[in-house]
Each structure stands twice: as C-alpha cells, then as structure tokens.
GROMACS .gro file of N, CA, C and O in nm:
model
  468
    1UNK      N    1  -0.939   1.848   2.126
    1UNK     CA    2  -0.907   1.710   2.073
    1UNK      C    3  -0.852   1.726   1.936
    1UNK      O    4  -0.762   1.649   1.896
    2UNK      N    5  -0.895   1.815   1.850
    2UNK     CA    6  -0.848   1.830   1.721
    2UNK      C    7  -0.691   1.834   1.703
    2UNK      O    8  -0.633   1.761   1.632
    3UNK      N    9  -0.625   1.917   1.781
    3UNK     CA   10  -0.476   1.928   1.784
    3UNK      C   11  -0.414   1.796   1.824
    3UNK      O   12  -0.313   1.749   1.755
    4UNK      N   13  -0.467   1.732   1.925
    4UNK     CA   14  -0.413   1.603   1.970
    4UNK      C   15  -0.416   1.495   1.870
    4UNK      O   16  -0.326   1.415   1.833
    5UNK      N   17  -0.538   1.499   1.788
    5UNK     CA   18  -0.558   1.399   1.680
    5UNK      C   19  -0.459   1.424   1.564
    5UNK      O   20  -0.395   1.332   1.518
    6UNK      N   21  -0.436   1.552   1.537
    6UNK     CA   22  -0.353   1.584   1.429
    6UNK      C   23  -0.207   1.544   1.467
    6UNK      O   24  -0.128   1.487   1.386
    7UNK      N   25  -0.167   1.572   1.596
    7UNK     CA   26  -0.039   1.535   1.630
    7UNK      C   27  -0.004   1.388   1.632
    7UNK      O   28   0.100   1.348   1.592
    8UNK      N   29  -0.103   1.308   1.680
    8UNK     CA   30  -0.077   1.159   1.678
    8UNK      C   31  -0.072   1.113   1.537
    8UNK      O   32   0.017   1.030   1.504
    9UNK      N   33  -0.156   1.166   1.441
    9UNK     CA   34  -0.140   1.117   1.301
    9UNK      C   35  -0.008   1.171   1.238
    9UNK      O   36   0.055   1.091   1.159
   10UNK      N   37   0.036   1.289   1.271
   10UNK     CA   38   0.168   1.330   1.213
   10UNK      C   39   0.269   1.242   1.276
   10UNK      O   40   0.372   1.214   1.200
   11UNK      N   41   0.268   1.209   1.400
   11UNK     CA   42   0.374   1.115   1.456
   11UNK      C   43   0.370   0.977   1.382
   11UNK      O   44   0.472   0.922   1.352
   12UNK      N   45   0.248   0.937   1.361
   12UNK     CA   46   0.236   0.809   1.303
   12UNK      C   47   0.289   0.812   1.155
   12UNK      O   48   0.367   0.723   1.114
   13UNK      N   49   0.256   0.922   1.079
   13UNK     CA   50   0.314   0.934   0.939
   13UNK      C   51   0.459   0.946   0.939
   13UNK      O   52   0.531   0.887   0.861
   14UNK      N   53   0.523   1.009   1.033
   14UNK     CA   54   0.672   1.034   1.047
   14UNK      C   55   0.733   0.904   1.072
   14UNK      O   56   0.843   0.860   1.020
   15UNK      N   57   0.673   0.827   1.174
   15UNK     CA   58   0.731   0.683   1.202
   15UNK      C   59   0.726   0.595   1.088
   15UNK      O   60   0.811   0.510   1.060
   16UNK      N   61   0.605   0.605   1.008
   16UNK     CA   62   0.588   0.518   0.897
   16UNK      C   63   0.697   0.545   0.792
   16UNK      O   64   0.759   0.453   0.739
   17UNK      N   65   0.716   0.672   0.770
   17UNK     CA   66   0.820   0.713   0.667
   17UNK      C   67   0.957   0.673   0.705
   17UNK      O   68   1.039   0.631   0.623
   18UNK      N   69   0.990   0.671   0.841
   18UNK     CA   70   1.120   0.621   0.882
   18UNK      C   71   1.140   0.478   0.886
   18UNK      O   72   1.239   0.413   0.905
   19UNK      N   73   1.020   0.401   0.876
   19UNK     CA   74   1.016   0.250   0.885
   19UNK      C   75   1.030   0.206   1.029
   19UNK      O   76   1.071   0.098   1.051
   20UNK      N   77   0.978   0.285   1.119
   20UNK     CA   78   0.989   0.263   1.258
   20UNK      C   79   0.859   0.189   1.314
   20UNK      O   80   0.771   0.262   1.352
   21UNK      N   81   0.854   0.054   1.304
   21UNK     CA   82   0.729  -0.013   1.349
   21UNK      C   83   0.688   0.002   1.494
   21UNK      O   84   0.575   0.012   1.525
   22UNK      N   85   0.792   0.016   1.579
   22UNK     CA   86   0.760   0.032   1.721
   22UNK      C   87   0.701   0.163   1.745
   22UNK      O   88   0.603   0.177   1.822
   23UNK      N   89   0.753   0.270   1.673
   23UNK     CA   90   0.680   0.400   1.686
   23UNK      C   91   0.543   0.403   1.627
   23UNK      O   92   0.448   0.477   1.685
   24UNK      N   93   0.526   0.341   1.517
   24UNK     CA   94   0.393   0.319   1.456
   24UNK      C   95   0.300   0.260   1.554
   24UNK      O   96   0.190   0.313   1.582
   25UNK      N   97   0.344   0.150   1.605
   25UNK     CA   98   0.260   0.072   1.707
   25UNK      C   99   0.215   0.160   1.826
   25UNK      O  100   0.110   0.152   1.877
   26UNK      N  101   0.314   0.239   1.876
   26UNK     CA  102   0.294   0.326   1.988
   26UNK      C  103   0.171   0.434   1.964
   26UNK      O  104   0.118   0.485   2.061
   27UNK      N  105   0.145   0.455   1.838
   27UNK     CA  106   0.038   0.552   1.802
   27UNK      C  107  -0.093   0.484   1.794
   27UNK      O  108  -0.202   0.551   1.786
   28UNK      N  109  -0.106   0.343   1.804
   28UNK     CA  110  -0.223   0.274   1.785
   28UNK      C  111  -0.289   0.221   1.910
   28UNK      O  112  -0.219   0.180   1.992
   29UNK      N  113  -0.419   0.234   1.922
   29UNK     CA  114  -0.499   0.178   2.034
   29UNK      C  115  -0.484   0.034   2.031
   29UNK      O  116  -0.465  -0.030   1.922
   30UNK      N  117  -0.499  -0.037   2.142
   30UNK     CA  118  -0.483  -0.184   2.145
   30UNK      C  119  -0.591  -0.254   2.062
   30UNK      O  120  -0.568  -0.350   1.994
   31UNK      N  121  -0.712  -0.194   2.051
   31UNK     CA  122  -0.821  -0.249   1.968
   31UNK      C  123  -0.842  -0.184   1.833
   31UNK      O  124  -0.955  -0.173   1.773
   32UNK      N  125  -0.739  -0.125   1.783
   32UNK     CA  126  -0.736  -0.046   1.653
   32UNK      C  127  -0.795  -0.131   1.545
   32UNK      O  128  -0.785  -0.255   1.547
   33UNK      N  129  -0.860  -0.073   1.441
   33UNK     CA  130  -0.914  -0.134   1.323
   33UNK      C  131  -0.850  -0.077   1.207
   33UNK      O  132  -0.815   0.046   1.205
   34UNK      N  133  -0.813  -0.154   1.108
   34UNK     CA  134  -0.757  -0.105   0.979
   34UNK      C  135  -0.836  -0.157   0.870
   34UNK      O  136  -0.845  -0.283   0.845
   35UNK      N  137  -0.883  -0.075   0.781
   35UNK     CA  138  -0.950  -0.114   0.661
   35UNK      C  139  -0.880  -0.058   0.537
   35UNK      O  140  -0.892   0.064   0.505
   36UNK      N  141  -0.810  -0.139   0.472
   36UNK     CA  142  -0.729  -0.090   0.348
   36UNK      C  143  -0.820  -0.075   0.225
   36UNK      O  144  -0.937  -0.118   0.226
   37UNK      N  145  -0.754  -0.012   0.123
   37UNK     CA  146  -0.840  -0.003   0.001
   37UNK      C  147  -0.855  -0.143  -0.056
   37UNK      O  148  -0.766  -0.227  -0.041
   38UNK      N  149  -0.955  -0.166  -0.139
   38UNK     CA  150  -0.980  -0.292  -0.192
   38UNK      C  151  -0.917  -0.287  -0.340
   38UNK      O  152  -0.947  -0.206  -0.425
   39UNK      N  153  -0.833  -0.386  -0.368
   39UNK     CA  154  -0.761  -0.385  -0.494
   39UNK      C  155  -0.814  -0.505  -0.575
   39UNK      O  156  -0.836  -0.493  -0.688
   40UNK      N  157  -0.826  -0.616  -0.508
   40UNK     CA  158  -0.862  -0.751  -0.576
   40UNK      C  159  -0.978  -0.807  -0.519
   40UNK      O  160  -0.988  -0.929  -0.505
   41UNK      N  161  -1.080  -0.722  -0.496
   41UNK     CA  162  -1.198  -0.782  -0.429
   41UNK      C  163  -1.225  -0.713  -0.298
   41UNK      O  164  -1.153  -0.608  -0.256
   42UNK      N  165  -1.321  -0.757  -0.219
   42UNK     CA  166  -1.356  -0.698  -0.094
   42UNK      C  167  -1.229  -0.688   0.002
   42UNK      O  168  -1.155  -0.784   0.015
   43UNK      N  169  -1.211  -0.578   0.068
   43UNK     CA  170  -1.097  -0.560   0.163
   43UNK      C  171  -1.135  -0.626   0.286
   43UNK      O  172  -1.248  -0.622   0.331
   44UNK      N  173  -1.036  -0.673   0.357
   44UNK     CA  174  -1.062  -0.736   0.492
   44UNK      C  175  -1.017  -0.633   0.593
   44UNK      O  176  -0.909  -0.575   0.587
   45UNK      N  177  -1.108  -0.604   0.698
   45UNK     CA  178  -1.073  -0.526   0.797
   45UNK      C  179  -0.998  -0.601   0.898
   45UNK      O  180  -1.043  -0.705   0.959
   46UNK      N  181  -0.887  -0.542   0.947
   46UNK     CA  182  -0.804  -0.604   1.049
   46UNK      C  183  -0.836  -0.544   1.184
   46UNK      O  184  -0.864  -0.419   1.196
   47UNK      N  185  -0.827  -0.623   1.294
   47UNK     CA  186  -0.859  -0.579   1.424
   47UNK      C  187  -0.751  -0.611   1.522
   47UNK      O  188  -0.696  -0.734   1.526
   48UNK      N  189  -0.717  -0.507   1.605
   48UNK     CA  190  -0.609  -0.535   1.710
   48UNK      C  191  -0.478  -0.491   1.663
   48UNK      O  192  -0.441  -0.499   1.556
   49UNK      N  193  -0.404  -0.427   1.758
   49UNK     CA  194  -0.262  -0.373   1.742
   49UNK      C  195  -0.179  -0.475   1.672
   49UNK      O  196  -0.104  -0.443   1.577
   50UNK      N  197  -0.169  -0.595   1.720
   50UNK     CA  198  -0.076  -0.698   1.672
   50UNK      C  199  -0.105  -0.723   1.528
   50UNK      O  200  -0.020  -0.734   1.443
   51UNK      N  201  -0.235  -0.752   1.493
   51UNK     CA  202  -0.272  -0.790   1.345
   51UNK      C  203  -0.250  -0.675   1.258
   51UNK      O  204  -0.195  -0.688   1.146
   52UNK      N  205  -0.277  -0.558   1.304
   52UNK     CA  206  -0.256  -0.435   1.229
   52UNK      C  207  -0.103  -0.414   1.202
   52UNK      O  208  -0.063  -0.382   1.088
   53UNK      N  209  -0.025  -0.420   1.306
   53UNK     CA  210   0.116  -0.396   1.283
   53UNK      C  211   0.176  -0.509   1.197
   53UNK      O  212   0.271  -0.483   1.119
   54UNK      N  213   0.131  -0.630   1.200
   54UNK     CA  214   0.181  -0.734   1.112
   54UNK      C  215   0.155  -0.696   0.963
   54UNK      O  216   0.240  -0.710   0.874
   55UNK      N  217   0.031  -0.644   0.943
   55UNK     CA  218   0.008  -0.594   0.802
   55UNK      C  219   0.092  -0.473   0.765
   55UNK      O  220   0.131  -0.461   0.653
   56UNK      N  221   0.111  -0.387   0.858
   56UNK     CA  222   0.191  -0.268   0.826
   56UNK      C  223   0.347  -0.301   0.806
   56UNK      O  224   0.409  -0.225   0.738
   57UNK      N  225   0.399  -0.401   0.866
   57UNK     CA  226   0.542  -0.432   0.869
   57UNK      C  227   0.608  -0.422   0.736
   57UNK      O  228   0.714  -0.367   0.729
   58UNK      N  229   0.546  -0.486   0.628
   58UNK     CA  230   0.612  -0.476   0.499
   58UNK      C  231   0.573  -0.354   0.405
   58UNK      O  232   0.609  -0.344   0.301
   59UNK      N  233   0.502  -0.264   0.472
   59UNK     CA  234   0.458  -0.144   0.393
   59UNK      C  235   0.531  -0.020   0.440
   59UNK      O  236   0.526   0.077   0.364
   60UNK      N  237   0.603  -0.034   0.543
   60UNK     CA  238   0.665   0.093   0.605
   60UNK      C  239   0.784   0.148   0.522
   60UNK      O  240   0.840   0.075   0.442
   61UNK      N  241   0.807   0.278   0.525
   61UNK     CA  242   0.916   0.338   0.458
   61UNK      C  243   0.868   0.451   0.370
   61UNK      O  244   0.737   0.493   0.381
   62UNK      N  245   0.947   0.516   0.309
   62UNK     CA  246   0.896   0.634   0.214
   62UNK      C  247   0.796   0.579   0.132
   62UNK      O  248   0.784   0.475   0.074
   63UNK      N  249   0.689   0.671   0.114
   63UNK     CA  250   0.564   0.634   0.033
   63UNK      C  251   0.519   0.751  -0.043
   63UNK      O  252   0.599   0.834  -0.090
   64UNK      N  253   0.392   0.767  -0.052
   64UNK     CA  254   0.334   0.874  -0.135
   64UNK      C  255   0.358   1.016  -0.070
   64UNK      O  256   0.393   1.025   0.043
   65UNK      N  257   0.336   1.119  -0.152
   65UNK     CA  258   0.347   1.259  -0.101
   65UNK      C  259   0.220   1.278  -0.021
   65UNK      O  260   0.103   1.242  -0.057
   66UNK      N  261   0.243   1.330   0.108
   66UNK     CA  262   0.137   1.346   0.206
   66UNK      C  263   0.082   1.496   0.186
   66UNK      O  264   0.173   1.590   0.183
   67UNK      N  265  -0.048   1.507   0.204
   67UNK     CA  266  -0.099   1.640   0.216
   67UNK      C  267  -0.104   1.686   0.358
   67UNK      O  268  -0.055   1.615   0.444
   68UNK      N  269  -0.168   1.799   0.388
   68UNK     CA  270  -0.180   1.844   0.519
   68UNK      C  271  -0.271   1.748   0.600
   68UNK      O  272  -0.355   1.688   0.535
   69UNK      N  273  -0.247   1.743   0.725
   69UNK     CA  274  -0.332   1.661   0.809
   69UNK      C  275  -0.438   1.756   0.871
   69UNK      O  276  -0.396   1.857   0.939
   70UNK      N  277  -0.568   1.716   0.856
   70UNK     CA  278  -0.676   1.809   0.907
   70UNK      C  279  -0.765   1.723   1.000
   70UNK      O  280  -0.779   1.604   0.984
   71UNK      N  281  -0.831   1.797   1.092
   71UNK     CA  282  -0.925   1.731   1.181
   71UNK      C  283  -1.053   1.796   1.194
   71UNK      O  284  -1.064   1.924   1.183
   72UNK      N  285  -1.157   1.715   1.238
   72UNK     CA  286  -1.284   1.767   1.277
   72UNK      C  287  -1.341   1.680   1.400
   72UNK      O  288  -1.362   1.561   1.371
   73UNK      N  289  -1.322   1.717   1.511
   73UNK     CA  290  -1.353   1.638   1.627
   73UNK      C  291  -1.262   1.526   1.633
   73UNK      O  292  -1.139   1.549   1.635
   74UNK      N  293  -1.320   1.409   1.647
   74UNK     CA  294  -1.219   1.281   1.672
   74UNK      C  295  -1.186   1.222   1.531
   74UNK      O  296  -1.119   1.113   1.534
   75UNK      N  297  -1.209   1.284   1.424
   75UNK     CA  298  -1.183   1.235   1.286
   75UNK      C  299  -1.062   1.315   1.236
   75UNK      O  300  -1.073   1.445   1.245
   76UNK      N  301  -0.970   1.252   1.174
   76UNK     CA  302  -0.846   1.317   1.122
   76UNK      C  303  -0.825   1.263   0.981
   76UNK      O  304  -0.847   1.147   0.960
   77UNK      N  305  -0.797   1.340   0.886
   77UNK     CA  306  -0.778   1.295   0.753
   77UNK      C  307  -0.647   1.348   0.698
   77UNK      O  308  -0.600   1.452   0.731
   78UNK      N  309  -0.584   1.266   0.607
   78UNK     CA  310  -0.461   1.298   0.543
   78UNK      C  311  -0.474   1.259   0.398
   78UNK      O  312  -0.491   1.133   0.371
   79UNK      N  313  -0.463   1.353   0.308
   79UNK     CA  314  -0.459   1.319   0.161
   79UNK      C  315  -0.329   1.279   0.122
   79UNK      O  316  -0.227   1.318   0.185
   80UNK      N  317  -0.310   1.195   0.013
   80UNK     CA  318  -0.182   1.152  -0.035
   80UNK      C  319  -0.195   1.118  -0.174
   80UNK      O  320  -0.298   1.098  -0.230
   81UNK      N  321  -0.079   1.120  -0.249
   81UNK     CA  322  -0.074   1.082  -0.396
   81UNK      C  323   0.070   1.023  -0.423
   81UNK      O  324   0.170   1.067  -0.374
   82UNK      N  325   0.068   0.922  -0.507
   82UNK     CA  326   0.190   0.874  -0.571
   82UNK      C  327   0.232   0.948  -0.685
   82UNK      O  328   0.144   1.007  -0.745
   83UNK      N  329   0.357   0.949  -0.723
   83UNK     CA  330   0.394   1.009  -0.853
   83UNK      C  331   0.325   0.941  -0.973
   83UNK      O  332   0.281   0.834  -0.958
   84UNK      N  333   0.313   1.012  -1.077
   84UNK     CA  334   0.257   0.960  -1.200
   84UNK      C  335   0.326   0.827  -1.236
   84UNK      O  336   0.450   0.824  -1.239
   85UNK      N  337   0.244   0.735  -1.282
   85UNK     CA  338   0.295   0.613  -1.339
   85UNK      C  339   0.330   0.638  -1.491
   85UNK      O  340   0.298   0.751  -1.539
   86UNK      N  341   0.391   0.538  -1.545
   86UNK     CA  342   0.443   0.558  -1.688
   86UNK      C  343   0.328   0.589  -1.783
   86UNK      O  344   0.342   0.665  -1.876
   87UNK      N  345   0.200   0.540  -1.754
   87UNK     CA  346   0.088   0.579  -1.839
   87UNK      C  347   0.020   0.705  -1.802
   87UNK      O  348  -0.080   0.738  -1.866
   88UNK      N  349   0.076   0.777  -1.705
   88UNK     CA  350   0.028   0.908  -1.670
   88UNK      C  351  -0.082   0.903  -1.562
   88UNK      O  352  -0.132   1.014  -1.520
   89UNK      N  353  -0.114   0.786  -1.516
   89UNK     CA  354  -0.220   0.774  -1.412
   89UNK      C  355  -0.160   0.812  -1.278
   89UNK      O  356  -0.041   0.788  -1.259
   90UNK      N  357  -0.240   0.857  -1.184
   90UNK     CA  358  -0.196   0.891  -1.054
   90UNK      C  359  -0.281   0.827  -0.959
   90UNK      O  360  -0.408   0.839  -0.964
   91UNK      N  361  -0.224   0.755  -0.854
   91UNK     CA  362  -0.302   0.694  -0.743
   91UNK      C  363  -0.316   0.802  -0.629
   91UNK      O  364  -0.205   0.838  -0.591
   92UNK      N  365  -0.430   0.837  -0.605
   92UNK     CA  366  -0.461   0.936  -0.499
   92UNK      C  367  -0.548   0.873  -0.398
   92UNK      O  368  -0.626   0.781  -0.410
   93UNK      N  369  -0.532   0.927  -0.270
   93UNK     CA  370  -0.622   0.870  -0.166
   93UNK      C  371  -0.625   0.961  -0.046
   93UNK      O  372  -0.564   1.074  -0.042
   94UNK      N  373  -0.716   0.910   0.042
   94UNK     CA  374  -0.730   0.977   0.182
   94UNK      C  375  -0.729   0.868   0.278
   94UNK      O  376  -0.788   0.765   0.262
   95UNK      N  377  -0.648   0.894   0.391
   95UNK     CA  378  -0.653   0.809   0.507
   95UNK      C  379  -0.737   0.881   0.600
   95UNK      O  380  -0.718   0.999   0.629
   96UNK      N  381  -0.842   0.813   0.659
   96UNK     CA  382  -0.943   0.872   0.754
   96UNK      C  383  -0.917   0.793   0.877
   96UNK      O  384  -0.929   0.673   0.884
   97UNK      N  385  -0.881   0.869   0.987
   97UNK     CA  386  -0.852   0.820   1.114
   97UNK      C  387  -0.957   0.850   1.209
   97UNK      O  388  -1.019   0.963   1.215
   98UNK      N  389  -0.976   0.764   1.312
   98UNK     CA  390  -1.057   0.792   1.437
   98UNK      C  391  -0.965   0.795   1.547
   98UNK      O  392  -0.885   0.695   1.562
   99UNK      N  393  -0.954   0.904   1.613
   99UNK     CA  394  -0.855   0.913   1.720
   99UNK      C  395  -0.934   0.930   1.857
   99UNK      O  396  -1.023   1.014   1.872
  100UNK      N  397  -0.893   0.841   1.956
  100UNK     CA  398  -0.963   0.839   2.080
  100UNK      C  399  -0.858   0.826   2.190
  100UNK      O  400  -0.759   0.751   2.175
  101UNK      N  401  -0.865   0.904   2.290
  101UNK     CA  402  -0.773   0.894   2.398
  101UNK      C  403  -0.634   0.914   2.360
  101UNK      O  404  -0.537   0.848   2.405
  102UNK      N  405  -0.610   1.000   2.250
  102UNK     CA  406  -0.474   1.027   2.203
  102UNK      C  407  -0.410   0.924   2.118
  102UNK      O  408  -0.286   0.920   2.085
  103UNK      N  409  -0.486   0.816   2.082
  103UNK     CA  410  -0.431   0.710   1.994
  103UNK      C  411  -0.529   0.687   1.883
  103UNK      O  412  -0.643   0.719   1.880
  104UNK      N  413  -0.466   0.627   1.774
  104UNK     CA  414  -0.547   0.599   1.653
  104UNK      C  415  -0.622   0.478   1.684
  104UNK      O  416  -0.565   0.368   1.707
  105UNK      N  417  -0.762   0.488   1.673
  105UNK     CA  418  -0.852   0.384   1.706
  105UNK      C  419  -0.891   0.307   1.577
  105UNK      O  420  -0.947   0.192   1.576
  106UNK      N  421  -0.880   0.388   1.461
  106UNK     CA  422  -0.927   0.314   1.336
  106UNK      C  423  -0.854   0.402   1.227
  106UNK      O  424  -0.831   0.522   1.237
  107UNK      N  425  -0.813   0.314   1.119
  107UNK     CA  426  -0.757   0.387   0.996
  107UNK      C  427  -0.835   0.326   0.876
  107UNK      O  428  -0.827   0.199   0.868
  108UNK      N  429  -0.900   0.406   0.802
  108UNK     CA  430  -0.960   0.358   0.675
  108UNK      C  431  -0.895   0.431   0.560
  108UNK      O  432  -0.873   0.545   0.566
  109UNK      N  433  -0.868   0.351   0.454
  109UNK     CA  434  -0.801   0.402   0.339
  109UNK      C  435  -0.891   0.407   0.223
  109UNK      O  436  -0.960   0.301   0.191
  110UNK      N  437  -0.904   0.521   0.154
  110UNK     CA  438  -0.991   0.530   0.039
  110UNK      C  439  -0.899   0.583  -0.078
  110UNK      O  440  -0.819   0.683  -0.054
  111UNK      N  441  -0.908   0.527  -0.192
  111UNK     CA  442  -0.819   0.558  -0.300
  111UNK      C  443  -0.887   0.549  -0.431
  111UNK      O  444  -0.986   0.487  -0.445
  112UNK      N  445  -0.823   0.624  -0.536
  112UNK     CA  446  -0.871   0.608  -0.681
  112UNK      C  447  -0.750   0.634  -0.768
  112UNK      O  448  -0.653   0.686  -0.722
  113UNK      N  449  -0.762   0.588  -0.886
  113UNK     CA  450  -0.664   0.615  -0.989
  113UNK      C  451  -0.724   0.710  -1.075
  113UNK      O  452  -0.840   0.691  -1.138
  114UNK      N  453  -0.646   0.825  -1.102
  114UNK     CA  454  -0.692   0.929  -1.198
  114UNK      C  455  -0.602   0.944  -1.318
  114UNK      O  456  -0.495   0.887  -1.320
  115UNK      N  457  -0.652   1.007  -1.415
  115UNK     CA  458  -0.579   1.020  -1.546
  115UNK      C  459  -0.478   1.132  -1.536
  115UNK      O  460  -0.480   1.221  -1.625
  116UNK      N  461  -0.401   1.141  -1.441
  116UNK     CA  462  -0.288   1.245  -1.435
  116UNK      C  463  -0.323   1.359  -1.350
  116UNK      O  464  -0.439   1.376  -1.292
  117UNK      N  465  -0.237   1.450  -1.353
  117UNK     CA  466  -0.253   1.576  -1.261
  117UNK      C  467  -0.357   1.658  -1.331
  117UNK      O  468  -0.414   1.745  -1.330
   0.00000   0.00000   0.00000
C-alpha cells in the first residue's frame, strides 16, 4: 500500500501544480475530508469530493516547495515551505493524507511560521 499511497499523492501534487482540478478530483475519494490550517479561528473540515474541490478551485497552481512524499501504511505525508517573506519568516507545513483504495480519503494540513531558515 505504501507505494500506491505515495503515487496517488504525487499525482495529486502534480495536478495541483498544473492547476488541473479534474485531475485533482480524480485522486480524491467520493467521501474525502479536508481539514485546512486554522488562520483566523477554528478551521472548518469539509466533507465530500464536490465541497473539497470547490475549496481547492481557487488555490490550485504553483505553490510552496514540496519535500519528499513519504508513507507509513495508509498514511502519507508531504512537507512543504514557502519562500521567505520580506520579514524573514517562513511558512512551513505538512500535509497528512489518509489513502484508501488508491484514493485520498482525507487531507489534513498542519503549518507554522518560523523565523527564517
């Protein structure tokens, strides 16, 4: 399962970077959940492919630098970081995926702002 999980997340990341919502959607289970980072209060977990894709639609395209995709069982993780901001801070994070039956069943985003490299 580990290799299949890594492959689906890598396909998801490539489709995201290209801005290909149809290909992103094809990587998601029908009952997928998405829990974004909380910026302005408690984050709302979205449920279902349609709701998640609506949320993703305006986020697609080139984004942060991605680290290696790693897996342990049905969990897959990908580290990422944005370039340094003008004040030297860096937004870093981890996307944690649950992969079931070859599709992403859950995506949880965890992030923090650090004082530079």
